[in-house]
Short mmCIF file of C-alpha atoms and ligand atoms in Angstrom, two decimals:
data_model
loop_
_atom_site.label_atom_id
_atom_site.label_comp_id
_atom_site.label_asym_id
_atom_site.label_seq_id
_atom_site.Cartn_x
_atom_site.Cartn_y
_atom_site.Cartn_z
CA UNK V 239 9.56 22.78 15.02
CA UNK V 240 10.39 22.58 18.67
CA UNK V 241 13.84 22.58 19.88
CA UNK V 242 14.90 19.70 22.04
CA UNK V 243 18.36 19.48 20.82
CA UNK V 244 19.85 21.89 23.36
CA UNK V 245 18.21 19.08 25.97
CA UNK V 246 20.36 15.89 26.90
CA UNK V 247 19.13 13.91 29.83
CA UNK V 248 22.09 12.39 32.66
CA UNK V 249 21.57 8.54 32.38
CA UNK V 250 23.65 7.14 34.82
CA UNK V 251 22.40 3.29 34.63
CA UNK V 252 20.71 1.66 32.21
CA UNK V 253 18.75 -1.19 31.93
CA UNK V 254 19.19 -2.91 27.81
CA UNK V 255 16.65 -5.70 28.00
CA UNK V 256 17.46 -8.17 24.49
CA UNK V 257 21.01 -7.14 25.16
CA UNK V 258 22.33 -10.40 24.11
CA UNK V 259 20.76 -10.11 20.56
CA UNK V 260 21.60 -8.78 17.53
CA UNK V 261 20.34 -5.25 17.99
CA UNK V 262 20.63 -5.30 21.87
CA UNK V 263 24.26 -6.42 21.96
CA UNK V 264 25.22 -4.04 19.38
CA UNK V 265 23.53 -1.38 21.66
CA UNK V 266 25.73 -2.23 24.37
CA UNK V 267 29.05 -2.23 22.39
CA UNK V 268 28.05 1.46 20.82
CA UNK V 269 27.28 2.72 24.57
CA UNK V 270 30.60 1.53 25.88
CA UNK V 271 32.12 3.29 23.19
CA UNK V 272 30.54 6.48 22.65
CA UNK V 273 28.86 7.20 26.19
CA UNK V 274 31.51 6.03 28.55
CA UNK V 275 29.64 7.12 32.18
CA UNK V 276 26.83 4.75 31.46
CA UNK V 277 26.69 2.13 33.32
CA UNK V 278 24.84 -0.94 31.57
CA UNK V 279 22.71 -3.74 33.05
CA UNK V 280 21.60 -6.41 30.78
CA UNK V 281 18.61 -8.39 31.31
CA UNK V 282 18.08 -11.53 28.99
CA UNK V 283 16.64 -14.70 28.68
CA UNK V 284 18.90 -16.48 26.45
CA UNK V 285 16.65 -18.01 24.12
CA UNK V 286 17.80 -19.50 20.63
CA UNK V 287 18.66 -15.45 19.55
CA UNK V 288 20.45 -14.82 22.24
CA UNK V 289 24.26 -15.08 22.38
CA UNK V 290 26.58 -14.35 25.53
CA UNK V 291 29.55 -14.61 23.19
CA UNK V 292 28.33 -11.51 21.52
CA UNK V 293 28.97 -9.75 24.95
CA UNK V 294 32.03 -11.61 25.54
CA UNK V 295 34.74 -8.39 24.70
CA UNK V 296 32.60 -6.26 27.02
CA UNK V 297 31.65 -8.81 29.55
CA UNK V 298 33.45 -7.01 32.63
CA UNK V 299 32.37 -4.03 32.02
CA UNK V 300 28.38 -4.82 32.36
CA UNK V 301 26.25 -6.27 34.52
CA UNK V 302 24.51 -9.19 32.79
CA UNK V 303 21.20 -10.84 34.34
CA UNK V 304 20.35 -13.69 32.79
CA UNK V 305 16.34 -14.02 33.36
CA UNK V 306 12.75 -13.62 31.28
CA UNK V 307 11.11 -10.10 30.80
CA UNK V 308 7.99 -11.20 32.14
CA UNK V 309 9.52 -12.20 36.06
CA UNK V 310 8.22 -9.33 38.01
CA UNK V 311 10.29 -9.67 41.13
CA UNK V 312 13.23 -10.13 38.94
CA UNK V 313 11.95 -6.73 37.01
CA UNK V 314 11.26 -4.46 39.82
CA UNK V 315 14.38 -4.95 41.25
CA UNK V 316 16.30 -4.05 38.11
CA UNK V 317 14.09 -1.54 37.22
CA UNK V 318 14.31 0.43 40.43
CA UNK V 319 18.24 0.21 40.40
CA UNK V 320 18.42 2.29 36.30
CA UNK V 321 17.24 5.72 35.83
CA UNK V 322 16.43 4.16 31.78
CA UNK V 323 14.94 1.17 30.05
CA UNK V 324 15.61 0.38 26.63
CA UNK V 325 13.39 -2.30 25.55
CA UNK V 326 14.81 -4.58 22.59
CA UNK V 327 13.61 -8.18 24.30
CA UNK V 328 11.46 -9.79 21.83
CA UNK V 329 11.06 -12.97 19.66
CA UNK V 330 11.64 -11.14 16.53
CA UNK V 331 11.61 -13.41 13.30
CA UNK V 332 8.70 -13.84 10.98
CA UNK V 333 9.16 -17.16 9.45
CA UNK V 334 8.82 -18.38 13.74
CA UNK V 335 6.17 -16.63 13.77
CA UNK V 336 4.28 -18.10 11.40
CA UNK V 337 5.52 -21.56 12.61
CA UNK V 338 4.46 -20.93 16.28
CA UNK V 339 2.97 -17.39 17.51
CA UNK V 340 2.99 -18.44 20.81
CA UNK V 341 6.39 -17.13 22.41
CA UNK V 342 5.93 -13.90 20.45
CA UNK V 343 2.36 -13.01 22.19
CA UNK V 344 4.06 -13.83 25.74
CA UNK V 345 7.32 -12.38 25.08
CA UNK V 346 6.03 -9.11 23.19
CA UNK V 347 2.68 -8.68 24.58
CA UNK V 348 2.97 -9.64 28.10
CA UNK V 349 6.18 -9.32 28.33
CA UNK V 350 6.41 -5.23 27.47
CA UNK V 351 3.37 -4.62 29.69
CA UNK V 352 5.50 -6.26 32.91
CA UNK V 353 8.01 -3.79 31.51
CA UNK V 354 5.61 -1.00 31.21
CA UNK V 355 4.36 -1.54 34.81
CA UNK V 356 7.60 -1.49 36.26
CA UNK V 357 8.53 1.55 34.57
CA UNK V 358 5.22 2.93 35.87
CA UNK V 359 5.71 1.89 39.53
CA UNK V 360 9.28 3.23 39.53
CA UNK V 361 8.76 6.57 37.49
CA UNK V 362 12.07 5.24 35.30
CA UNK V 363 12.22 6.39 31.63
CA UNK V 364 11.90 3.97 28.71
CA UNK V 365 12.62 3.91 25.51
CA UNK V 366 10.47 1.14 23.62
CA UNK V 367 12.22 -0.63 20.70
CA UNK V 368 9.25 -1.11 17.48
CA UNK V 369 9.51 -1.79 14.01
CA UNK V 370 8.21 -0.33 10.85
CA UNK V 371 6.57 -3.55 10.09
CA UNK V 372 3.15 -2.31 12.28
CA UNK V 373 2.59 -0.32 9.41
CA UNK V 374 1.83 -2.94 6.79
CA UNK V 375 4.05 -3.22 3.41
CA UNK V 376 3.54 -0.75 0.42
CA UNK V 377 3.48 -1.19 -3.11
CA UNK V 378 6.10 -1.77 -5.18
CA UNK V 379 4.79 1.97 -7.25
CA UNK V 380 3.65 3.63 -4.34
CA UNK V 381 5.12 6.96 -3.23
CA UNK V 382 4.52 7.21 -0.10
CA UNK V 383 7.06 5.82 2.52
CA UNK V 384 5.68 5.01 6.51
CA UNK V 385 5.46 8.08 8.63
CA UNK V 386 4.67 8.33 12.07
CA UNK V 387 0.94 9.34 11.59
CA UNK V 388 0.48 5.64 9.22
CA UNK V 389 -1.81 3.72 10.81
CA UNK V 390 -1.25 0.70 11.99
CA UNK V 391 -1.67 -2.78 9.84
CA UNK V 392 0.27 -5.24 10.39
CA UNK V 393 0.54 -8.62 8.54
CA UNK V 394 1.95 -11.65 10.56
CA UNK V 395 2.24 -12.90 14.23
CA UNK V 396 5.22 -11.36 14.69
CA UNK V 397 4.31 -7.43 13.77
CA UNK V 398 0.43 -7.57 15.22
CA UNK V 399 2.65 -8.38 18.97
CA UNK V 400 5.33 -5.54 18.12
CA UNK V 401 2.10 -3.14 17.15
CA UNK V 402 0.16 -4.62 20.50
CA UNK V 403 3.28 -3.46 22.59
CA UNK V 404 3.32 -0.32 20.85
CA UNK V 405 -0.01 0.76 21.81
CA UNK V 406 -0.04 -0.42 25.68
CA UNK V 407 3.28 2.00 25.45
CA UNK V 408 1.34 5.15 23.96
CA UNK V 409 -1.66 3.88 26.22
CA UNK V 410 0.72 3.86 29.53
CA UNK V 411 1.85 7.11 28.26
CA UNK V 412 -1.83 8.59 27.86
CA UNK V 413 -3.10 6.57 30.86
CA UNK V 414 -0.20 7.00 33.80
CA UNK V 415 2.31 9.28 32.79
CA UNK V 416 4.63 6.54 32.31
CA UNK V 417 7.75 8.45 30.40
CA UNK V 418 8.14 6.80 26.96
CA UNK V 419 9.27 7.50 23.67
CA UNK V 420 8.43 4.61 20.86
CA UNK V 421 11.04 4.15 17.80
CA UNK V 422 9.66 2.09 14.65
CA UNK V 423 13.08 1.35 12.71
CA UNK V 424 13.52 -0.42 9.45
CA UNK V 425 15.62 -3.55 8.35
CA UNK V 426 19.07 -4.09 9.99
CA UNK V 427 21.96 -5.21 9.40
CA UNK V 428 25.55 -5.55 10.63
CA UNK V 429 27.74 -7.96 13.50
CA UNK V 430 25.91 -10.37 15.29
CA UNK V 431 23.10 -10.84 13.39
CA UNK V 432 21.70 -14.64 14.10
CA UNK V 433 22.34 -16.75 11.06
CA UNK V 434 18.24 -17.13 10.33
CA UNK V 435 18.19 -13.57 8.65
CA UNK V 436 18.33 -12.78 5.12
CA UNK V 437 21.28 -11.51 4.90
CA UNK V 438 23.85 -13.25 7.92
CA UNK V 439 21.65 -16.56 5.96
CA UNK V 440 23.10 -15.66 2.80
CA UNK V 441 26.25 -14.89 4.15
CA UNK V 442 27.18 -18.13 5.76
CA UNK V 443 25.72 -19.64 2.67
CA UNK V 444 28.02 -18.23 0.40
CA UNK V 445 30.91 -19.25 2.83
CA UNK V 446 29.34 -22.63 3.37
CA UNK V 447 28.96 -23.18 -0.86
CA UNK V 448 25.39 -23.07 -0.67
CA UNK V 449 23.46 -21.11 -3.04
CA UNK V 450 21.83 -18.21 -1.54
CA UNK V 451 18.02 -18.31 -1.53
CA UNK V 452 15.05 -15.77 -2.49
CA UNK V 453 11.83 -16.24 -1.23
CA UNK V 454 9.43 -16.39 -4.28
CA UNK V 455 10.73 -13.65 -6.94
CA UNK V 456 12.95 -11.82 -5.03
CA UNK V 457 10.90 -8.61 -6.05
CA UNK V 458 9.96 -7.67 -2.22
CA UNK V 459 11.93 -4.71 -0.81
CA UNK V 460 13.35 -3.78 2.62
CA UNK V 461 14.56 -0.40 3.58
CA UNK V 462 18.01 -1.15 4.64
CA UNK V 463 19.75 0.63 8.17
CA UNK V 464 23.47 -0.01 9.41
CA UNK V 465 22.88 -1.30 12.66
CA UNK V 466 25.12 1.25 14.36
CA UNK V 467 22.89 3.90 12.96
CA UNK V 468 19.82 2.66 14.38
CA UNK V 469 21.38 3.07 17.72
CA UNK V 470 22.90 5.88 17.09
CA UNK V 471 19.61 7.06 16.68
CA UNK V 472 17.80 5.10 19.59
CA UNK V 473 20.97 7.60 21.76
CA UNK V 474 19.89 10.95 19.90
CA UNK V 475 15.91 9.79 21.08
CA UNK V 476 16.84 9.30 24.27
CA UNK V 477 18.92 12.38 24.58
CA UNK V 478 16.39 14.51 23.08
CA UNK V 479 13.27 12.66 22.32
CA UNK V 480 9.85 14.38 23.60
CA UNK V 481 8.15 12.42 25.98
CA UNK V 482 5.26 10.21 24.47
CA UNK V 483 6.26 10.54 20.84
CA UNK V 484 7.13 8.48 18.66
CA UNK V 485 9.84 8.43 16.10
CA UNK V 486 10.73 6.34 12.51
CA UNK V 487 14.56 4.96 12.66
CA UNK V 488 15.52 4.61 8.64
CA UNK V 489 18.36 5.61 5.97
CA UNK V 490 16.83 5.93 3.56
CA UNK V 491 18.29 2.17 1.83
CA UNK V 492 15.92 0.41 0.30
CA UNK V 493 16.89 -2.32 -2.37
CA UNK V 494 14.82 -5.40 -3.61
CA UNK V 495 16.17 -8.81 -2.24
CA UNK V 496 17.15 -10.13 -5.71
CA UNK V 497 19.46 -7.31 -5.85
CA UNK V 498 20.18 -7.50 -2.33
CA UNK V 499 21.78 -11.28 -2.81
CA UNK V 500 23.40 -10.24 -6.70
CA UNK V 501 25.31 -7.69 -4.57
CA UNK V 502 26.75 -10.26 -2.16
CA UNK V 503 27.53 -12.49 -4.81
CA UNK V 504 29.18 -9.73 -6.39
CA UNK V 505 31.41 -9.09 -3.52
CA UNK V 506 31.83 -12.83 -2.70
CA UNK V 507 33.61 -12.99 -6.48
CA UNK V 508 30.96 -15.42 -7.97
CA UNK V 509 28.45 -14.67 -10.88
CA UNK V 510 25.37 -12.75 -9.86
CA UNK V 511 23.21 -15.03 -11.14
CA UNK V 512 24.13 -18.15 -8.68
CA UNK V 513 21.09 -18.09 -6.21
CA UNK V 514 17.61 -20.02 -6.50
CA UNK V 515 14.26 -18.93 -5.78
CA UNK V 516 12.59 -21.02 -3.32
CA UNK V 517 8.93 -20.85 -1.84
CA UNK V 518 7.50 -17.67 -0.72
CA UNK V 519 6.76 -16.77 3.00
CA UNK V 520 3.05 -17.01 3.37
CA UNK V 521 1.74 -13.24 3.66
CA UNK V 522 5.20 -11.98 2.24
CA UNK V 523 5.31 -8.07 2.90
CA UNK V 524 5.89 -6.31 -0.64
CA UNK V 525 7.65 -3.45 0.71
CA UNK V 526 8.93 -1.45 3.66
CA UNK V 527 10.20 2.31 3.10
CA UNK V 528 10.64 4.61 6.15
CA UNK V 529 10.17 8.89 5.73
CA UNK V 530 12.89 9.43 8.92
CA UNK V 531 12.40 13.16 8.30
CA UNK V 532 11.41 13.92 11.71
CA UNK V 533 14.26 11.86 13.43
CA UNK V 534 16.69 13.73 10.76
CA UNK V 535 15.18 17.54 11.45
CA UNK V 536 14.00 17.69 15.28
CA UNK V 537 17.34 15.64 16.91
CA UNK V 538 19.78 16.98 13.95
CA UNK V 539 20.22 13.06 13.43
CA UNK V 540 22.16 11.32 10.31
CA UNK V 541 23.66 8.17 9.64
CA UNK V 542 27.01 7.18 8.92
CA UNK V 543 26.34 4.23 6.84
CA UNK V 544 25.61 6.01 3.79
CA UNK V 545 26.75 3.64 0.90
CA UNK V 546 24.83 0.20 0.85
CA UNK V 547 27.96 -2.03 -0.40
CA UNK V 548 30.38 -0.90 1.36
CA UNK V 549 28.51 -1.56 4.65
CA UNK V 550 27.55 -5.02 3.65
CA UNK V 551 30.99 -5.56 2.37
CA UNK V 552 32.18 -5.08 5.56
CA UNK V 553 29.23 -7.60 6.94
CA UNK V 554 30.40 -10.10 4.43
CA UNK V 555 34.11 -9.70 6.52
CA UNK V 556 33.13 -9.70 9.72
CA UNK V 557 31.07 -13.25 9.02
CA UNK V 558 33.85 -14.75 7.36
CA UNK V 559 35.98 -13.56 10.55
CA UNK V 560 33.94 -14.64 13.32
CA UNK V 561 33.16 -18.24 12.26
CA UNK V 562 33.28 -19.22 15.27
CA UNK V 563 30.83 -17.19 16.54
CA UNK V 564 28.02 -18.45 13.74
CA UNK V 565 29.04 -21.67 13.35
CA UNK V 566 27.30 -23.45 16.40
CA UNK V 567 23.60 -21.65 15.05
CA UNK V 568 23.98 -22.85 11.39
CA UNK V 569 23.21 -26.43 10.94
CA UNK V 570 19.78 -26.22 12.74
CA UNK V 571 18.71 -23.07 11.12
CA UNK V 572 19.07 -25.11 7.84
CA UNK V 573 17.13 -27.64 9.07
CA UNK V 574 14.14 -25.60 10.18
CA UNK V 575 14.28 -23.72 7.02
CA UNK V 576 14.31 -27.13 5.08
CA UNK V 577 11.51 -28.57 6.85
CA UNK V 578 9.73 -24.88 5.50
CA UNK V 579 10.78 -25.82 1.81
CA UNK V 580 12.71 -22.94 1.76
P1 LIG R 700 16.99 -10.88 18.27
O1 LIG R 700 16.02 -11.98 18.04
O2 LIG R 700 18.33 -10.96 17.63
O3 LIG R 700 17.24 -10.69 19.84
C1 LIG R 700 16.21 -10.74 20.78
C2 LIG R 700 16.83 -10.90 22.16
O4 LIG R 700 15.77 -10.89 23.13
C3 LIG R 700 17.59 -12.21 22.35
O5 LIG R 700 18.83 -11.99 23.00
C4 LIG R 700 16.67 -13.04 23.23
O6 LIG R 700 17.36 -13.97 24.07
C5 LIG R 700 15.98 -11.94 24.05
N1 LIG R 700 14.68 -12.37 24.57
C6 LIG R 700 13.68 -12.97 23.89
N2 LIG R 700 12.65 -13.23 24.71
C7 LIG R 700 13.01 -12.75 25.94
C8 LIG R 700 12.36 -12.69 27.19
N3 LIG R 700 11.11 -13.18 27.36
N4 LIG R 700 13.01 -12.12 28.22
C9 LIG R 700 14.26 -11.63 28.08
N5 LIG R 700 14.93 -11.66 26.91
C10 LIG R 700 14.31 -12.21 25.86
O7 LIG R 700 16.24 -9.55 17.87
P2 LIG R 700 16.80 -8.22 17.19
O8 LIG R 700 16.82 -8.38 15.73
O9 LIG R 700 18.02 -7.79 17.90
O10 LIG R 700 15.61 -7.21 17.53
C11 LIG R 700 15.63 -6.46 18.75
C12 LIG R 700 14.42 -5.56 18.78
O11 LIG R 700 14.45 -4.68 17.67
C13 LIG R 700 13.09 -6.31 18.71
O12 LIG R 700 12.19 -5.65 19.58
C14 LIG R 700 12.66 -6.14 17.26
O13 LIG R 700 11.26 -6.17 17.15
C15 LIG R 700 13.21 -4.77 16.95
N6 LIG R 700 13.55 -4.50 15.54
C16 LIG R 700 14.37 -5.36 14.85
C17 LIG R 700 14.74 -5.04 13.54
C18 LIG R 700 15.68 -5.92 12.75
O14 LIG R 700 15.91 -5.66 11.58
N7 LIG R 700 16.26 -6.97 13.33
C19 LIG R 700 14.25 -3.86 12.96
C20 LIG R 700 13.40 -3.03 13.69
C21 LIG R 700 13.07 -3.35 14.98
O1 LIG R 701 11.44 -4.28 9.00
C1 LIG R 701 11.95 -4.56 10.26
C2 LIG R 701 11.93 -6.06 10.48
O2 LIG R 701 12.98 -6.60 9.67
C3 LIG R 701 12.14 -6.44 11.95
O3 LIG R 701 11.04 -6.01 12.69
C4 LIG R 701 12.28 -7.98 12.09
O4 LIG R 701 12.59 -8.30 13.44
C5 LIG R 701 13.41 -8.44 11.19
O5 LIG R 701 13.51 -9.85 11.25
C6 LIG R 701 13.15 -8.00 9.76
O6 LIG R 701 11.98 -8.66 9.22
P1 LIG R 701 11.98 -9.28 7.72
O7 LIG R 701 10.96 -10.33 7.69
O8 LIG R 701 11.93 -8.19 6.72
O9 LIG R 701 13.49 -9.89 7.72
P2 LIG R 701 14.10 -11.26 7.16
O10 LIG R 701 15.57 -11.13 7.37
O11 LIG R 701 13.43 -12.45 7.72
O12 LIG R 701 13.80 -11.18 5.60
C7 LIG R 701 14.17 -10.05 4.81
C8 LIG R 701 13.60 -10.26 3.42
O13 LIG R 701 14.31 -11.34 2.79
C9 LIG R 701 12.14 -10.67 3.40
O14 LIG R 701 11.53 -10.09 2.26
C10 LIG R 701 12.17 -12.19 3.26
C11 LIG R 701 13.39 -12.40 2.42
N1 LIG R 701 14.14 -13.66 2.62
C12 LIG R 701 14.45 -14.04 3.88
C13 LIG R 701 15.20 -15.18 4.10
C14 LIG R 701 15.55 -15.64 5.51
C15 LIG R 701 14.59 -14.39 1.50
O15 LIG R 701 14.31 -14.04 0.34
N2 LIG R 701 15.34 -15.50 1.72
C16 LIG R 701 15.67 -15.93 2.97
O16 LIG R 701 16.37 -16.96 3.09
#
C-alpha cells in the first residue's frame, strides 16, 4: 500500500460546480465548516435541482455564479481564478432520464469535457464527482459488491452519461496529464435533497398524508451513504488522492426499499405496512453495493453515519423543519410522477 496520507495539498480557491444541489450545496456547507481557508466559488445553472435557498445561510461567504457548465468563456475565467474543481453539475435523476435523455447527454457529456478542457488549459486540479451506478446492478444473492476494477455497464440514460464523463476524465488523464482523481459513490441521503428522490419523496409524503410508494416489489436495494460522509470523503480524496485514480465512496448501508419506507413509517408513528406498490421503473437496477476498502485503508477514511435510523431519523426532522424550503418543488413533482403511473 502506498502512503499518501502524510500528503495534504494547499487549496486556496475552489471552484464546486452543482453547488446549488443536493450533494453540491451540502459540499459547500461541510467546507465552510471543517476547512475554513477555502475560499468557495460556485458555478450553477439553476435548473429545476437547483436551489439558491439551500446556499442561503452561507450566501456571504461564497462567491456564487449563476451560469451553464458548458459556457466556455464563462469556464475559463473561473477556472483560471481556483487552484481545484470539484465537479458535481449534472442532471442526475433516472426516472428524467428515461422521460427525456437529452439534458443529461449535454449536461454530463459535453458538459464535463468543457470542464475537462479547462482544467487542461489551466493545469488546475479536479476532482470528478461519479456514481456507482456505471457499474450495472448486482443480484439480489451475489457476493460480490462494485470495486474499482468492475467494469463498466450501465443501465439507463442517466448512468451511460455519468460512465461517458468518467472515461473522457481517465482519458484526459492518460491523454494530457490533466490532474484528476474520479470518485464513484453510492446512494445519498440527508438536507436538501430535491423532493423527486426516494426518500425526501417519501418524506414529504408522509408529512403531506400520502402513502409512500415502492416501485414494483420494493425488493431492489441501494447501498445507503450519509451525505456528509460522502464529502467527507470527496475532502480525504482530494487531500490525499493519487493522481488519475479512482476511488468507490460507500458505508457500507445497504437496505431493500420496502424496508427502507417500513423504517420511515416506523419513525413517522404509523403502521409499517401503510405504503402501496406502484409501477416499476423500466430497467429497474436490482442492486447497488459498494467494497469502499480502498477509500477506508489508503486515506485512513471512515464515516460518521454509522447507524441507518438514526441518520434518517434525523432526515425525517430536518424535512418536517424546513417546509418551507420543499414546499414550492412538491406539487409538480407529483404531477410528473402521476403522469408516470407511479
Ligand atoms: P442534483 O440534481 O441535486 O444537483 C445537480 C446540480 O447541478 C443542480 O444544482 C443543477 O442546477 C446543477 N446543474 C445541472 N446542469 C447544470 C449545468 N449544465 N451547468 C451548471 N449547473 C448545472 O444532483 P445531486 O444528487 O446533488 O448529484 C450531484 C452529483 O453527484 C452528480 O454528478 C451525480 O451524478 C453524483 N452522485 C449523486 C448521488 C446521489 O445519491 N444523489 C450518488 C452518487 C453520485
Ligand atoms: O447510486 C447512486 C445514484 O443514486 C445516483 O447516481 C443518482 O443520482 C441518484 O438519483 C440515485 O439513483 P437511484 O435511481 O437509485 O435513486 P432514486 O432516489 O431515484 O431511487 C432509489 C430507489 O427507490 C430505486 O430503487 C427506485 C426506488 N423508488 C424511487 C422513487 C422516487 C421507489 O420505490 N419509489 C419512488 O417513489
Amino acid at each position: 500500500m502506498r502512503d499518501c496520507r502524510r500528503r495534504r495539498v494547499t487549496i486556496l480557491r475552489v471552484l464546486v460546480t452543482g453547488g446549488a444541489g443536493f450533494i453540491g450545496a451540502n459540499f459547500v456547507h461541510w467546507t465552510l465548516r471543517h476547512r475554513p481557508g477555502v475560499s468557495v466559488v460556485v458555478l450553477d445553472a439553476l435548473t429545476y435541482a437547483g436551489n439558491r435557498a439551500s446556499l442561503a445561510s452561507v450566501e456571504t461567504g461564497i462567491e456564487f455564479v449563476h451560469g451553464d457548465i458548458t459556457d466556455t468563456v464563462l469556464l475559463d475565467r473561473l477556472v483560471g481564478s481556483c487552484d481545484l474543481v470539484v465537479h458535481f453539475a449534472a442532471e442526475s435523476h433516472n426516472d428524467n432520464s428515461l422521460h427525456d435523455p437529452s439534458p443529461f447527454v449535454t449536461t454530463n457529456v459535453l458538459g464535463t469535457f468543457a470542464i475537462l478542457e479547462a482544467v487542461r488549459r489551466h493545469g488546475v486540479r479536479l476532482h470528478h464527482i461519479s456514481t456507482d451506478e456505471v457499474y450495472g446492478d448486482l443480484e439480489l444473492d451475489d457476493p460480490e459488491r462494485f470495486r474499482e476494477s468492475t467494469p463498466y455497464n450501465p443501465s439507463s440514460p442517466y448512468s451511460a452519461t455519468k460512465a461517458s464523463s468518467d472515461l473522457l476524465v481517465r482519458a484526459w488523464v492518460r491523454s494530457f496529464g490533466v490532474t484528476a482523481t474520479i470518485s464513484n459513490c453510492s446512494n445519498n441521503y440527508g438536507p436538501y435533497q430535491h423532493v423527486e428522490k426516494f426518500i425526501p419523496r417519501q418524506i414529504t409524503n408522509l408529512i403531506d398524508g400520502i402513502r409512500p410508494k415502492l416501485y414494483g416489489k420494493g425488493e431492489n436495494v441501494r447501498d445507503w451513504i450519509h451525505v456528509d460522509d460522502h464529502n467527507s470523503a470527496v475532502w480525504a480524496i482530494v487531500d490525499g488522492g493519487r493522481p488519475g485514480e479512482t476511488y468507490m465512496i460507500g458505508a457500507d448501508g445497504e437496505q431493500d426499499n420496502k424496508g427502507v419506507v417500513e423504517l420511515l413509517l416506523e419513525l413517522a408513528g404509523q403502521p409499517r405496512d401503510a405504503y402501496d406498490h406502484v409501477s416499476d421503473r423500466p430497467g429497474h437496477d436490482m442492486r447497488y453495493a459498494i467494497d469502499a476498502s480502498k477509500l477506508r485503508s489508503e486515506l485512513d477514511w471512515a464515516p460518521t453515519y454509522t447507524t441507518f435510523r438514526d441518520g434518517l431519523a434525523a432526515t425525517l426532522a430536518w424535512y418536517r423543519d424546513n417546509e418551507a424550503w420543499w414546499r414550492p418543488q412538491k406539487d409538480l413533482t407529483e404531477r410528473k410522477y402521476a403522469e408516470l403511473g407511479r
